[in-house]
Amino acid sequence: MRRMLSRTDLDALVRDLLGAGTRVIAPVRRKVQGREFVEYAPVQNPEEIALDGSQPVRPLKQVVFPPTETLFNYKQDKGLVQIQEAPTTFSDTLVIGARPCDAAALEIVDRVMDWDYHDEFWFGHRQATTVVAVACTDSDESCFCTAVGLSPESTRGADWLLIPAGSSFEVRVVTPKGEALLESNKSRCPESDVPEAGKASSAVEEKVRANLAMNPAKLQEWLGAHFEHPLWQKIALRCHGCGACAFVCPTCHCFDIVDELEGVGRGARRRNWDACQPALFTLHGSGHNPRKDQSARFRQRVMHKFSIYPSRFGEILCTGCGRCIRVCAAGMDLIAILAEIGQNAEEAGSTL
Amino acid sequence: MEELRELAKKLLQEKQVNAVVGYECDRRGVRPAFVDDPAGCDRLVFDHRCVQNLPAYLSPRRTNVAGLGRLAVVVKQCDARAVAGLIRESQLKRENLVLIGVRCGGVAANPNESRELGAETLALRCYGCSGTETAMADYVVGEPKTVPAAGGDRDARLAEIEKMSPEERLALWKEWLSRCTRCHACRQVCPMCFCERCVAEKTQPNWIESSPHIQGNFSWNVTRALHLAGRCVDCGECERACPAQIPLGLLNRKLAKIMSARYGFAVTDDPSTPAPIGSYRLDDGQEFIL
Ligand code: SF4
Ligand code: SF4
Ligand code: SF4
Ligand code: SF4
């Protein structure tokens, strides 16, 4: 037996939650100066939710990891400094319509956020957020989730996964948080014996598979042994070092910490998104930069995602969402790069 | 295309240059190419998807590109304005560079455009351009082409905004700029943002707050626009690169119009034309000085 949810009932569910003061984030259509796109944004009304649009141009991470977040405020008072810590509990948020690649990223980044310290802000947001993902009904030439062990209907990182079936959705409940959501919406999700809806996305999955096949273990091994290789210089020439790829990446999580004055003797300490592609990221106070040029910086991007993170946490730091490919003004194409490295790894393997 | 490939081959074979910067096809469209051996020249292409402003790679910030040695660069007429700008501002010596001027029939707004070039797909910067080769070119390739007629008034979107009240305009820019996450991609792709240390990176004093809150975002985007007044070469790369979909080109365009009205300056591929920021004229308006 499967549980089904009609779009009308989904809208009613959203209305209930909005009425109860829950923040609801969903993909919405935008038009700025003639350019149309979809982005995750707070909605006031369920009609705004676009579950059938293209992939949101920016990732879901901004919901649990805002581009700027105040850590504490400070005030100087006659030589004494008073600190007022920012709260690390947040009001309830429901995400409706997360892409599986965005939902999975949350769980992957959890690892590093609970590694050398426990990131209270990240987990505060995670705790407050319920994620309802929706299986993809479309993909493009930049998607490669299947190459990193995910799929257009992966449930990873989601509390519910909705699988589109006609004008309704099949509801897959994934976590205890998802159980709780079902509990309060049981009458909206009747059991039904309609044939399995899962196959709706198998065509999408096939399309994605055709974009890239890769052997992550071999890739990781090759990367570990080829910190120095002419490939890095060759592929990075066109890279502007702009970092747009990291800013749209659901798994990139680096941040900078700054103190900003907000008047005489008072200010705030904030953390802001940062990225390893601009030179400033590793520039030392002495003027020395250990990552001396863009080839070293781009290598870092690939190494961190496909070698360093996997060896530390057993996870690839990439969900194959393809955003870095779509956004890049220079035409850097991670699929082509991974395919080339993969080929090197194959050749290295055969001569061993 | 053959002409371009043959020329590139010859330049490399004769060791006139160490590498040719041009365009090649990739999986999705067209991207910049760096060719350093004659056999690779067959990769080079030029068509309406060749959007990118290649002189951006000539900025001294690109140390790995500089490491290639002497370069030949494929330039459209509009791209040559960036070369002229870099020469004007002493970032580049003309004699250190070979320019391959292409005859251009206009480009699309993005390099992955699969549709034919026409009024709908033509990039804004091509509106009104003849597409002829730059006078700076050392070599010219391609037959003369016709740029498709523009799909309307290029400045229609600017005119809309100019009609608004200051309050409405502020609200609109607040909405747009609140989307900025301060990646600085707009700066990194800009051929004229060549500063080794951008004012936005200064922390002592912190002129521009690096946090992507509305105040920091206004400081950043307004400062960047002002630093490019009379310097922006109108390639539109900042807007294309912006992951937040902010219509940055509007700011640059507005400033270009002010530079033209107040200083009679229009961006040009003639490096000997002084830019207002780097020249002094007795008849410059100064009524704003109290
Ligand atoms: S890969 Fe592309 S988006 Fe990323 S830093 Fe380089 S130019 Fe920017
Ligand atoms: S590296 Fe690229 S494809 Fe992978 S998760 Fe990040 S943005 Fe998506
Ligand atoms: S502005 Fe002119 S030279 Fe530049 S791409 Fe358009 S038509 Fe070609
Ligand atoms: S590219 Fe866009 S998001 Fe990035 S700093 Fe510039 S305006 Fe902001």
Short mmCIF file of C-alpha atoms in Angstrom, two decimals, chain A residues 30 32-33 35 37 39 57-58 67-68 141-142 233 236-242 244 247-248 258 260-261 270 272-273 280 283 292-295 325-327 329-331 333 335, chain B residues 24 26-28 31-34 52 56-57 62-65 68 157 161 176 179 181-183 185 188-189 197 201 206 209-213 239-241 243-247 250:
data_model
loop_
_atom_site.label_atom_id
_atom_site.label_comp_id
_atom_site.label_asym_id
_atom_site.label_seq_id
_atom_site.Cartn_x
_atom_site.Cartn_y
_atom_site.Cartn_z
CA ARG A 30 11.08 34.40 -10.79
CA VAL A 32 14.12 39.51 -13.33
CA GLN A 33 14.53 41.82 -16.31
CA ARG A 35 15.31 36.35 -17.30
CA PHE A 37 14.44 31.10 -13.36
CA GLU A 39 14.72 29.64 -6.79
CA VAL A 57 19.45 28.17 -9.70
CA ARG A 58 20.85 28.34 -6.19
CA PRO A 67 25.04 33.53 3.32
CA THR A 68 25.62 35.75 6.36
CA GLU A 141 23.15 17.75 -19.63
CA SER A 142 24.78 18.99 -16.40
CA GLN A 233 47.54 23.40 -15.23
CA ALA A 236 42.51 25.56 -14.90
CA LEU A 237 43.71 28.05 -17.50
CA ARG A 238 40.21 29.19 -18.35
CA CYS A 239 39.04 29.35 -14.74
CA HIS A 240 38.52 32.92 -13.52
CA GLY A 241 38.81 31.94 -9.87
CA CYS A 242 35.48 33.60 -9.30
CA ALA A 244 30.57 31.18 -8.36
CA PHE A 247 28.54 29.63 -4.02
CA VAL A 248 25.96 27.64 -5.95
CA VAL A 258 34.50 38.98 10.22
CA GLU A 260 31.88 44.55 11.66
CA LEU A 261 31.39 47.80 13.52
CA ARG A 270 29.48 37.35 11.48
CA ASN A 272 29.87 34.66 5.63
CA TRP A 273 30.09 32.23 2.76
CA LEU A 280 42.53 35.64 -1.09
CA LEU A 283 46.73 34.38 1.21
CA LYS A 292 50.15 29.88 -5.94
CA ASP A 293 47.91 30.07 -8.97
CA GLN A 294 44.52 29.03 -10.29
CA SER A 295 45.66 25.53 -11.12
CA ILE A 325 28.68 23.55 -14.62
CA ARG A 326 25.63 25.63 -15.43
CA VAL A 327 26.88 28.71 -13.59
CA ALA A 329 31.11 31.82 -17.09
CA ALA A 330 34.28 30.15 -18.35
CA GLY A 331 32.73 26.85 -19.36
CA ASP A 333 32.71 21.43 -16.95
CA ILE A 335 31.50 16.23 -15.91
CA GLU B 24 36.57 25.79 -28.84
CA ASP B 26 32.71 21.83 -25.54
CA ARG B 27 29.98 19.43 -24.46
CA ARG B 28 27.44 22.20 -24.07
CA ARG B 31 34.30 27.95 -24.17
CA PRO B 32 37.70 29.69 -24.09
CA ALA B 33 40.57 27.63 -25.46
CA PHE B 34 44.31 27.88 -24.84
CA GLN B 52 33.32 35.34 -23.75
CA ALA B 56 39.95 39.15 -19.51
CA TYR B 57 42.72 36.54 -19.51
CA ARG B 62 46.02 35.69 -14.33
CA THR B 63 49.45 34.48 -13.40
CA ASN B 64 48.98 31.03 -14.88
CA VAL B 65 47.93 32.46 -18.25
CA LEU B 68 52.21 30.59 -21.06
CA ARG B 157 14.86 48.40 -19.40
CA ILE B 161 13.83 52.42 -14.22
CA TRP B 176 17.77 42.77 -6.47
CA ARG B 179 20.14 38.43 -3.60
CA THR B 181 25.96 36.61 -1.82
CA ARG B 182 29.26 38.41 -2.39
CA CYS B 183 31.02 35.79 -4.38
CA ALA B 185 32.31 36.60 -9.59
CA GLN B 188 36.73 38.16 -11.24
CA VAL B 189 35.40 37.83 -14.77
CA ARG B 197 43.99 43.90 -4.06
CA GLU B 201 39.13 43.12 0.43
CA ASN B 206 36.93 48.03 6.30
CA GLU B 209 31.62 45.27 4.61
CA SER B 210 32.15 41.80 3.24
CA SER B 211 28.90 40.45 4.71
CA PRO B 212 26.12 39.91 2.21
CA HIS B 213 23.62 41.98 4.16
CA GLU B 239 25.90 40.02 -15.46
CA ARG B 240 26.37 36.70 -17.20
CA ALA B 241 28.61 35.41 -14.40
CA PRO B 243 24.98 33.41 -9.86
CA ALA B 244 22.33 35.58 -8.21
CA GLN B 245 20.85 36.72 -11.53
CA ILE B 246 21.28 40.40 -10.67
CA PRO B 247 20.93 42.69 -13.72
CA LEU B 250 22.00 48.21 -15.86
#
